Structure formats: structure tokens, C-alpha cells
PDB file of N, CA and C in Angstrom:
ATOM      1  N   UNK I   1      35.495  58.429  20.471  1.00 68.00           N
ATOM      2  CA  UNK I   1      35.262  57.414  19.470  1.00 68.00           C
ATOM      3  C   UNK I   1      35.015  56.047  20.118  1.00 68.00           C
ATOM      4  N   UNK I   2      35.675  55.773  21.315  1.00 87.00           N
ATOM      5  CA  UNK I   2      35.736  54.489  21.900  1.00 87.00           C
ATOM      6  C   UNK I   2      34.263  54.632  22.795  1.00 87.00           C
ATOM      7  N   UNK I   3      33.378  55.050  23.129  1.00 86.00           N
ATOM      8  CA  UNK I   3      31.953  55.308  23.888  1.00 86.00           C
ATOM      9  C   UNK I   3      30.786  54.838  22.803  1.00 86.00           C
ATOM     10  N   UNK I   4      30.875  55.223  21.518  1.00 85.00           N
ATOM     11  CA  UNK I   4      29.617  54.861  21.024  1.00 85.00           C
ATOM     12  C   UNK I   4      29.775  53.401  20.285  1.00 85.00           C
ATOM     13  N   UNK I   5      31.399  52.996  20.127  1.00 84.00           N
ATOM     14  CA  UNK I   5      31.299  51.704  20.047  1.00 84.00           C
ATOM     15  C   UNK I   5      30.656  50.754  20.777  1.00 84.00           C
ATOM     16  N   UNK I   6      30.978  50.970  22.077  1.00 85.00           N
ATOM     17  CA  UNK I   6      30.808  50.376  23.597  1.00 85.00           C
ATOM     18  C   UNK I   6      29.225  50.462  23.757  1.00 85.00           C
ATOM     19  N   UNK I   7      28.353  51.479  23.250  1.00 86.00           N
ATOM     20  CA  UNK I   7      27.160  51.643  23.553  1.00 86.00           C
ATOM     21  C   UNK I   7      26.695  50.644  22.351  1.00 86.00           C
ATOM     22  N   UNK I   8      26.913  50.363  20.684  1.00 86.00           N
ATOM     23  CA  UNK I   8      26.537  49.538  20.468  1.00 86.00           C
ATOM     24  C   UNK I   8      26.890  48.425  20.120  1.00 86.00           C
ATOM     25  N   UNK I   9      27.997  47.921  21.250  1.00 85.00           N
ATOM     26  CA  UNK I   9      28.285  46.520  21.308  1.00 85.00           C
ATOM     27  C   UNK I   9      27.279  46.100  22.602  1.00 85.00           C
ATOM     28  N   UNK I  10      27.248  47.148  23.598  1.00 84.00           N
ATOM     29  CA  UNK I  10      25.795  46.808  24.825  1.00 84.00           C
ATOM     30  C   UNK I  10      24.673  46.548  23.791  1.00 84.00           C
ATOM     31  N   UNK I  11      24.127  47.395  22.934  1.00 85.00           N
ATOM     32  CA  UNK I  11      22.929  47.079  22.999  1.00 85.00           C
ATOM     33  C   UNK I  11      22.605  45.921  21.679  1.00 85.00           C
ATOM     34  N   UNK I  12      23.442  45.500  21.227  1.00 83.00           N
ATOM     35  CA  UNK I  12      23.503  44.421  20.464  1.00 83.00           C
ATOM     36  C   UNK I  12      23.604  43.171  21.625  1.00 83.00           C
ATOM     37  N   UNK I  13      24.463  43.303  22.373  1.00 81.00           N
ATOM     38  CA  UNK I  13      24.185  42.575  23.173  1.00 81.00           C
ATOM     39  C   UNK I  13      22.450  42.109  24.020  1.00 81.00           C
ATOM     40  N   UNK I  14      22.248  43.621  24.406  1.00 80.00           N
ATOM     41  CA  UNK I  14      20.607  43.605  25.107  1.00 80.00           C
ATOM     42  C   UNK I  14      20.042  42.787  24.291  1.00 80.00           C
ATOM     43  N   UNK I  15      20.056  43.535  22.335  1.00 81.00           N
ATOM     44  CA  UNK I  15      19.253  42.951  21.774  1.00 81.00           C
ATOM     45  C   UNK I  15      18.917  41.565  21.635  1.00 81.00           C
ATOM     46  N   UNK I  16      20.737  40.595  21.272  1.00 78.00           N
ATOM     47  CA  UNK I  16      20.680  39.586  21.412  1.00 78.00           C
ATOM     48  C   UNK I  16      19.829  38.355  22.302  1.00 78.00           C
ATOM     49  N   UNK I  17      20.194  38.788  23.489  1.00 78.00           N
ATOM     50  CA  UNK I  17      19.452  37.812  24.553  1.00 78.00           C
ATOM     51  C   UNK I  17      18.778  37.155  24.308  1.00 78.00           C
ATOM     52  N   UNK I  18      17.362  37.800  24.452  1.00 77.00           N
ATOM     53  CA  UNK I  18      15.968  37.848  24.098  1.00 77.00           C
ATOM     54  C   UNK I  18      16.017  36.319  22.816  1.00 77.00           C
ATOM     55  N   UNK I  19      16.648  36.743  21.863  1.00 75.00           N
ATOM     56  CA  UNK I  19      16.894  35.978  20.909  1.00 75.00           C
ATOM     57  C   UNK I  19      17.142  34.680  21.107  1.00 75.00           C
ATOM     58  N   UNK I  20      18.382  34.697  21.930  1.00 75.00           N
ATOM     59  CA  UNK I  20      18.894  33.127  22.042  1.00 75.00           C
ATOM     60  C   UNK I  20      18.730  32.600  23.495  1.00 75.00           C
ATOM     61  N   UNK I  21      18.307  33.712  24.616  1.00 76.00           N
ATOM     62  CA  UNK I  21      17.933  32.926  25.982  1.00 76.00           C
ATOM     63  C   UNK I  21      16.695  33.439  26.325  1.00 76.00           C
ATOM     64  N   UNK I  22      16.123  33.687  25.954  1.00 75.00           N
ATOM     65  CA  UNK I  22      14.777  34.285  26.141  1.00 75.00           C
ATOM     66  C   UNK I  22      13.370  33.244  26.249  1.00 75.00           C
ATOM     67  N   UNK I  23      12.495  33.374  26.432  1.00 79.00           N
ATOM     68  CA  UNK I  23      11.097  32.706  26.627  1.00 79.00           C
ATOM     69  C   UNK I  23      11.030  32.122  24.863  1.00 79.00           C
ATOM     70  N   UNK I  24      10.862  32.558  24.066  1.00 78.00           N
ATOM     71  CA  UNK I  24      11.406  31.875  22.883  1.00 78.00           C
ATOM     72  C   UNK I  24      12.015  32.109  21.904  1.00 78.00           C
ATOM     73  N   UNK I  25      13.259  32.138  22.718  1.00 79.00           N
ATOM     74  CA  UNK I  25      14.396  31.987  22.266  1.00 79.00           C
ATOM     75  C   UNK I  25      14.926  31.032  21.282  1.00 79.00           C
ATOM     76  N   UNK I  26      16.021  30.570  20.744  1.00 81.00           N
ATOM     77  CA  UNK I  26      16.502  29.745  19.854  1.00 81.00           C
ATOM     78  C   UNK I  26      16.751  28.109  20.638  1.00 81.00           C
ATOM     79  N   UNK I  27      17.073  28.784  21.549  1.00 82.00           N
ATOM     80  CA  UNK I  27      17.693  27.416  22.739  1.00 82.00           C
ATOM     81  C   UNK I  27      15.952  26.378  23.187  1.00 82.00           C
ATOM     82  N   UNK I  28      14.975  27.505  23.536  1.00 85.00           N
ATOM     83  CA  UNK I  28      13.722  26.916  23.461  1.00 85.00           C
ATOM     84  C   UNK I  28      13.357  26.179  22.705  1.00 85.00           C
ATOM     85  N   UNK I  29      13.409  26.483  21.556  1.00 86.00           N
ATOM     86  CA  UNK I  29      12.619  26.309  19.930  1.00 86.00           C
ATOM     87  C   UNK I  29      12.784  25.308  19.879  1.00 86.00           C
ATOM     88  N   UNK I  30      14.397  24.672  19.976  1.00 89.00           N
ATOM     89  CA  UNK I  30      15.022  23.356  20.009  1.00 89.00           C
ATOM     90  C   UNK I  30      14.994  22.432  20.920  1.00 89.00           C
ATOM     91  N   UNK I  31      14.542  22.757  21.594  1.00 91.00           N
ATOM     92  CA  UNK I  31      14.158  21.967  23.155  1.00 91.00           C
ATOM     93  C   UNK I  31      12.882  21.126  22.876  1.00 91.00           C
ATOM     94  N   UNK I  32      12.204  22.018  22.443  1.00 92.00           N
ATOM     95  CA  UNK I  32      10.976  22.088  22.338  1.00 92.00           C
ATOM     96  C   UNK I  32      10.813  21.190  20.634  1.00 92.00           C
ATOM     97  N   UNK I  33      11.215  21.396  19.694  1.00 95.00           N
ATOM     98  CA  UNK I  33      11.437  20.957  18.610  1.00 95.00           C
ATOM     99  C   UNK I  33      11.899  19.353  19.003  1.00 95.00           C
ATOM    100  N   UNK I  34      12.723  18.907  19.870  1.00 97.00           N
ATOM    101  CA  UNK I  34      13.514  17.703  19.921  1.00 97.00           C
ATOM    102  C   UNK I  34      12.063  17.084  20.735  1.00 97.00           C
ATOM    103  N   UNK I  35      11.742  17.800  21.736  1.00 97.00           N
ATOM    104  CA  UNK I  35      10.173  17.127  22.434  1.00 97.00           C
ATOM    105  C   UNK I  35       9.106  16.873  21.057  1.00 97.00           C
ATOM    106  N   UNK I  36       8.811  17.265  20.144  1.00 98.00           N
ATOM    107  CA  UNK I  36       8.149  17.190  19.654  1.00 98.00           C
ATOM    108  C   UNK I  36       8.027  15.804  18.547  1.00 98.00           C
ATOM    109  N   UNK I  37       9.911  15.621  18.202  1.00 98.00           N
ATOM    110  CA  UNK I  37      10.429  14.764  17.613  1.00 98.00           C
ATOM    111  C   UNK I  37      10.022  12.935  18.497  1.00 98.00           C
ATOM    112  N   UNK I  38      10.257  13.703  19.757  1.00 98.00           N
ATOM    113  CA  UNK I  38      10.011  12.137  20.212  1.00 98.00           C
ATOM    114  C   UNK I  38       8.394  11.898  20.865  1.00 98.00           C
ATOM    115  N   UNK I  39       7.515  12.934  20.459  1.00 98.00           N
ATOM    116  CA  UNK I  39       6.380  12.617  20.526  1.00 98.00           C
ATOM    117  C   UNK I  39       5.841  12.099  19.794  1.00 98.00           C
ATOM    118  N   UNK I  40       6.364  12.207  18.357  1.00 98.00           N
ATOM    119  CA  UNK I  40       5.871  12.195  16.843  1.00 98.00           C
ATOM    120  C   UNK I  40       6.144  10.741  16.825  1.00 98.00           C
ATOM    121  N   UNK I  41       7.223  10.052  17.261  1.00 98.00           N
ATOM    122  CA  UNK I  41       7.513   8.920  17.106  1.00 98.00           C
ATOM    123  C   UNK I  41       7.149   7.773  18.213  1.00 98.00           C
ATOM    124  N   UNK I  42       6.651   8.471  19.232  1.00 98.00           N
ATOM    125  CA  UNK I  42       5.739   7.758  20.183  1.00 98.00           C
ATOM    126  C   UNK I  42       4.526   7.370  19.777  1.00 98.00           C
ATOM    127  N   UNK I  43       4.042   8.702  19.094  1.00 98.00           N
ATOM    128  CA  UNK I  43       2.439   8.709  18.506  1.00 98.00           C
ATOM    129  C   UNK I  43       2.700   7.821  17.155  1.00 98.00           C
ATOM    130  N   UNK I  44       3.697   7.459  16.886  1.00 98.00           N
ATOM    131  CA  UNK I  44       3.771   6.392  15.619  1.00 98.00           C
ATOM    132  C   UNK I  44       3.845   5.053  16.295  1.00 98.00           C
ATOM    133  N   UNK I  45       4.410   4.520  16.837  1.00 98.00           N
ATOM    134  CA  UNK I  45       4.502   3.223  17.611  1.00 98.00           C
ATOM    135  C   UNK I  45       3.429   3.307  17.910  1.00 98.00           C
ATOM    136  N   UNK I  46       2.375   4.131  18.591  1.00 98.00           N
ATOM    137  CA  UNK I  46       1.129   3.743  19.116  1.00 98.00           C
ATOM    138  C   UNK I  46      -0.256   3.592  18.551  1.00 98.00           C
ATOM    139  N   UNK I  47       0.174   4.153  17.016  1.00 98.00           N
ATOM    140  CA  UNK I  47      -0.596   4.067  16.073  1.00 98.00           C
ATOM    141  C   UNK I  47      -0.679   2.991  15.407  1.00 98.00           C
ATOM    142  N   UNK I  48       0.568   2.213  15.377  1.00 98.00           N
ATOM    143  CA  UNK I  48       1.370   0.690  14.787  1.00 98.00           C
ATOM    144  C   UNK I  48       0.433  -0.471  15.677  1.00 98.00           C
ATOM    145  N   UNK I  49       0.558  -0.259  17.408  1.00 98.00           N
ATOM    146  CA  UNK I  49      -0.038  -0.882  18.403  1.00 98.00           C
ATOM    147  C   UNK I  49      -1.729  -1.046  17.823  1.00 98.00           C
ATOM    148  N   UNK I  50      -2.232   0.113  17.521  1.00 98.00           N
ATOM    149  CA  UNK I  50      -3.816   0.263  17.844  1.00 98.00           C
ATOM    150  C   UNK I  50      -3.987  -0.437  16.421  1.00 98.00           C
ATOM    151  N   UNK I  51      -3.614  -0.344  15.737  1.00 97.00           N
ATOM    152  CA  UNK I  51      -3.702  -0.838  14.306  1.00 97.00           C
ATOM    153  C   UNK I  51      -3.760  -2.431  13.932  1.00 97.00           C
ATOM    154  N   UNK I  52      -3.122  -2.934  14.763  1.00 94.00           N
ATOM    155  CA  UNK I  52      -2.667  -4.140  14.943  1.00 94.00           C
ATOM    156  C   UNK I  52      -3.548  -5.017  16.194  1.00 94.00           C
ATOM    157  N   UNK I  53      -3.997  -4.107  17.062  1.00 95.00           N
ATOM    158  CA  UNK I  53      -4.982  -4.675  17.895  1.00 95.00           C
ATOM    159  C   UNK I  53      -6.532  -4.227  17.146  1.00 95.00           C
ATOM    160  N   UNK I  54      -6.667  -3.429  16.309  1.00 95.00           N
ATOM    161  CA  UNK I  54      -7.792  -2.930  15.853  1.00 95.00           C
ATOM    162  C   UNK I  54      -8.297  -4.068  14.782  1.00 95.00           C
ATOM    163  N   UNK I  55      -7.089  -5.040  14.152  1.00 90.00           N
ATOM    164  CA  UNK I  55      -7.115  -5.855  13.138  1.00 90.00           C
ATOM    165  C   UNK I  55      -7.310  -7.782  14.035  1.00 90.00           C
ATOM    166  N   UNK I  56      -7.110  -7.492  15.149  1.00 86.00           N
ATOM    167  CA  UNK I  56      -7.429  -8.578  15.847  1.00 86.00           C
ATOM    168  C   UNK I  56      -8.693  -8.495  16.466  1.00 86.00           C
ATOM    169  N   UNK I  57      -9.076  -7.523  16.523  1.00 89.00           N
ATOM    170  CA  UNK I  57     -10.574  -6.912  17.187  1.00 89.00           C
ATOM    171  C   UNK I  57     -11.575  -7.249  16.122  1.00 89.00           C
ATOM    172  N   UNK I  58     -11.434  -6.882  14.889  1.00 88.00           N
ATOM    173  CA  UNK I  58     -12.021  -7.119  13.896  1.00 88.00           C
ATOM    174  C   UNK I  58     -12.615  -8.767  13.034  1.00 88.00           C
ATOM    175  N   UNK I  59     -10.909  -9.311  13.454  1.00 82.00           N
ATOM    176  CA  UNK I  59     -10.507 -10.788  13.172  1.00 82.00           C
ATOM    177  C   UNK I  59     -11.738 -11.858  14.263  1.00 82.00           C
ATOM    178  N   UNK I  60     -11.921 -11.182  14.901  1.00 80.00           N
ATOM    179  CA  UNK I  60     -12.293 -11.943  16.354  1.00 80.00           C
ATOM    180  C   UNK I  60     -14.144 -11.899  15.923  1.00 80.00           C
ATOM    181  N   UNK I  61     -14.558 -10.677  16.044  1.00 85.00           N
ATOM    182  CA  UNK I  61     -15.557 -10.254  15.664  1.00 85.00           C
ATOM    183  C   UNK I  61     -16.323 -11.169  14.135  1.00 85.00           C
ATOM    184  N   UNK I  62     -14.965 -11.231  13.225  1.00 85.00           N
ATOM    185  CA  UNK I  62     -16.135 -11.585  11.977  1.00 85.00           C
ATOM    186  C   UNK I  62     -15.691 -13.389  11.679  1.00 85.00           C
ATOM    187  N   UNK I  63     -14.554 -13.824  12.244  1.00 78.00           N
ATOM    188  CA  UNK I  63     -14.480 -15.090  11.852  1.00 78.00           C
ATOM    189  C   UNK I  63     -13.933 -16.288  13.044  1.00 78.00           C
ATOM    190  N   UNK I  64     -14.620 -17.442  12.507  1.00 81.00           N
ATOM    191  CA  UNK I  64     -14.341 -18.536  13.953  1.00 81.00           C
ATOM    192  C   UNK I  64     -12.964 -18.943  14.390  1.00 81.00           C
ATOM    193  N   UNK I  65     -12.149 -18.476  12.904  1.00 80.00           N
ATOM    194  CA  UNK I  65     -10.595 -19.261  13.040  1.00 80.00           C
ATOM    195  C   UNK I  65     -10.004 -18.423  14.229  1.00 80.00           C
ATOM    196  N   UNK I  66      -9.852 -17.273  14.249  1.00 78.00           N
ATOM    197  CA  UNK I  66      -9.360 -16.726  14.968  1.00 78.00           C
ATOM    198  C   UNK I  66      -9.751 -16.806  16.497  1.00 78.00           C
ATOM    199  N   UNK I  67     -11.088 -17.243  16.743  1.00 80.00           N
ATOM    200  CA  UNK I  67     -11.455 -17.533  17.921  1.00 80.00           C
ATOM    201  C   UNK I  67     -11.024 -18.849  18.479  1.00 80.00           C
ATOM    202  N   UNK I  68     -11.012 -19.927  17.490  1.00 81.00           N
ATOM    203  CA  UNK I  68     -10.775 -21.041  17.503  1.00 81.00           C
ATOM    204  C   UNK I  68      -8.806 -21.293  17.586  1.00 81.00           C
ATOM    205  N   UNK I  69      -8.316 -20.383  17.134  1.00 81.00           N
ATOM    206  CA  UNK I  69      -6.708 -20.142  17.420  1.00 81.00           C
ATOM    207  C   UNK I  69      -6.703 -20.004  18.954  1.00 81.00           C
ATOM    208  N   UNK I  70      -7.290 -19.206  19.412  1.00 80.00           N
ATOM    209  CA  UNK I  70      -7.362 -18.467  20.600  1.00 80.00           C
ATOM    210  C   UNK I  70      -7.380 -19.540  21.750  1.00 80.00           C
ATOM    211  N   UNK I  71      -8.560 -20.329  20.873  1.00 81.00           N
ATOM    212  CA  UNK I  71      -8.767 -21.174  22.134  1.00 81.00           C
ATOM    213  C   UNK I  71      -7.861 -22.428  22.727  1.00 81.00           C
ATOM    214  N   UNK I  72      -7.366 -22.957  21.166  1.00 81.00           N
ATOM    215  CA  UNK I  72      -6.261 -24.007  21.083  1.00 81.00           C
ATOM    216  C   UNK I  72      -5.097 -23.674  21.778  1.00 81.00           C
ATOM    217  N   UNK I  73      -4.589 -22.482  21.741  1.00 80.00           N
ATOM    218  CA  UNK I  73      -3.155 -21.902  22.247  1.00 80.00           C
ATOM    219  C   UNK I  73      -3.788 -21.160  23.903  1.00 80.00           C
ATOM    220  N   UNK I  74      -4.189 -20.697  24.270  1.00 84.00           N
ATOM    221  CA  UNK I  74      -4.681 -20.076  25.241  1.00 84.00           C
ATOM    222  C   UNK I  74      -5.150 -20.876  26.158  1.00 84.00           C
ATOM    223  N   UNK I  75      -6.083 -22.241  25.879  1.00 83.00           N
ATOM    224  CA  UNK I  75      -7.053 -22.956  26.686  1.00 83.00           C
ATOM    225  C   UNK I  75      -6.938 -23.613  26.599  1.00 83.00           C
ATOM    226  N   UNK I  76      -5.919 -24.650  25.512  1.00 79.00           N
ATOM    227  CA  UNK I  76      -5.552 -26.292  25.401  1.00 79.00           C
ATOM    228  C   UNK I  76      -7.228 -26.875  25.298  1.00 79.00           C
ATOM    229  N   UNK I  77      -8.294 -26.234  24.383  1.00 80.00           N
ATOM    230  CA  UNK I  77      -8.998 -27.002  23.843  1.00 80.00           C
ATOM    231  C   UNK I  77      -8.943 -27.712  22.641  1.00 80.00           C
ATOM    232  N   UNK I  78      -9.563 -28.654  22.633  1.00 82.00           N
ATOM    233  CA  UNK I  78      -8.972 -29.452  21.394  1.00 82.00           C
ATOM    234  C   UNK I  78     -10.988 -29.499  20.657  1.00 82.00           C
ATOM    235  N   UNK I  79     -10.948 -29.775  19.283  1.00 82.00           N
ATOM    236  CA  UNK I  79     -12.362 -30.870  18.967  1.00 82.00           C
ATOM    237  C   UNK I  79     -12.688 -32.255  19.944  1.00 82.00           C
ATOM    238  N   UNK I  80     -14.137 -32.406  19.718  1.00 86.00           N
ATOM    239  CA  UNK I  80     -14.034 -33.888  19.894  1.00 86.00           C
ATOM    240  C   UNK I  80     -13.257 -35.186  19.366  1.00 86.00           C
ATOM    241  N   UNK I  81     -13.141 -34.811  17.915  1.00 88.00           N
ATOM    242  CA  UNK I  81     -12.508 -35.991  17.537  1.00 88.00           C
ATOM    243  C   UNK I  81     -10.832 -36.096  17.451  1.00 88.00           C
ATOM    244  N   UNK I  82      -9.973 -35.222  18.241  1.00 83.00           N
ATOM    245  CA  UNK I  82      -9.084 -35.022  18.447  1.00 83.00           C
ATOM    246  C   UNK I  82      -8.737 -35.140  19.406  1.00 83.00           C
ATOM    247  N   UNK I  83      -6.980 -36.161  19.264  1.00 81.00           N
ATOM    248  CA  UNK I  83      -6.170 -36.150  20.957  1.00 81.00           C
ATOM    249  C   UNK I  83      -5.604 -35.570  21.187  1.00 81.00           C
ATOM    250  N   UNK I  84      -5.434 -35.165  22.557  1.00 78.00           N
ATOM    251  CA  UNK I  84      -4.330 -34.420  22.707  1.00 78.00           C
ATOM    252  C   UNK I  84      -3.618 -34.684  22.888  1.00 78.00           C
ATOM    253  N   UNK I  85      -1.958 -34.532  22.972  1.00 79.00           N
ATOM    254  CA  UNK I  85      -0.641 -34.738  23.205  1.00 79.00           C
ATOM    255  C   UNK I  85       0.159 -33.984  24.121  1.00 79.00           C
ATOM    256  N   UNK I  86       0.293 -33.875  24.969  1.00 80.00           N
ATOM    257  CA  UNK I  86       1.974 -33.080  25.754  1.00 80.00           C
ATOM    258  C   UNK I  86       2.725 -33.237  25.410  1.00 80.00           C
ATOM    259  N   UNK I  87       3.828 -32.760  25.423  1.00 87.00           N
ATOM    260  CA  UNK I  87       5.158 -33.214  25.116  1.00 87.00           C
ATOM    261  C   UNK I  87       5.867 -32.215  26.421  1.00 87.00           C
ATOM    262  N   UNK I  88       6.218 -33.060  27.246  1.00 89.00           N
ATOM    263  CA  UNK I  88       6.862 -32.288  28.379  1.00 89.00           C
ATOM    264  C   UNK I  88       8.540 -31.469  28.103  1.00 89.00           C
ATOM    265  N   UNK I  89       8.812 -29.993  28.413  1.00 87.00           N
ATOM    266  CA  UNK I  89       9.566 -29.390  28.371  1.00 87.00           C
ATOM    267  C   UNK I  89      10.920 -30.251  29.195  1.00 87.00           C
ATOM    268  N   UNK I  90      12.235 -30.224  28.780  1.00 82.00           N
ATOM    269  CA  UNK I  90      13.370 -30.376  29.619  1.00 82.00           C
ATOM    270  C   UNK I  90      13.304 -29.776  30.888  1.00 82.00           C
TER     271      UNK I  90
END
């Protein structure tokens, strides 16, 4: 009586494996599942990025203000009929 227990507690065992340590296995799935999680949310931040440079690309392209921002903060150009000022940092 005690032998064919033993034979299928082995092969429940065999069977198991496969299942939970195996090539794709349960332990994989989740590995692999958690990689996927922080791809998903990479590929969202970078979608946020392109979106946001795609809207300055655009900005640049169809109107002067934005070029004209650019230039004031970036290049310390001013108009002609405008002075400029420093104001020196501490």
C-alpha cells in the first residue's frame, strides 16, 4: 500500500516542476510580467517626453512668440527699442 503512494507523490512531483521551475514556468511568467510592467511605464514617460517636445517643435515651426521667447532667455536679445538691464546674482 505504501509503494503506489510513493509512486504518485514522485510523479506529481515530476509533474509539478515543469510548472513552477520550468522554461515557462510560473516563476518566469512573473519575472517576465514585472519586466513588462516597467517597460509599459518607461514607454509612458517617453511618450509624455515626445509629446511635449513634439508640441514645441510645432510651436517653433508655426509662430514668432515662441522663437522670440527663445531668443530673449537663451541669447539675451532684446528689440531695438528696448534696454537692457542685469541685475547681478549674490
Amino acid at each position: 500500500m505504501r509503494w503506489p503512494i510513493l509512486i504518485l507523490l514522485a510523479l506529481v512531483v515530476v509533474l509539478q516542476y515543469p510548472l513552477w521551475l520550468g522554461k515557462g514556468g510560473w516563476l518566469r511568467v512573473w519575472e517576465v510580467d514585472r519586466l513588462l510592467q516597467a517597460q509599459r511605464a518607461e514607454n509612458l514617460r517617453l511618450e509624455q517626453r515626445n509629446a511635449g517636445l513634439d508640441a514645441e517643435v510645432r510651436d517653433l515651426k508655426s509662430g514668432n512668440e515662441a522663437i522670440e521667447e527663445r531668443a530673449r532667455f537663451e541669447l539675451g536679445l532684446t528689440r531695438p527699442e528696448e534696454i537692457y538691464v542685469q541685475v547681478p546674482q549674490k
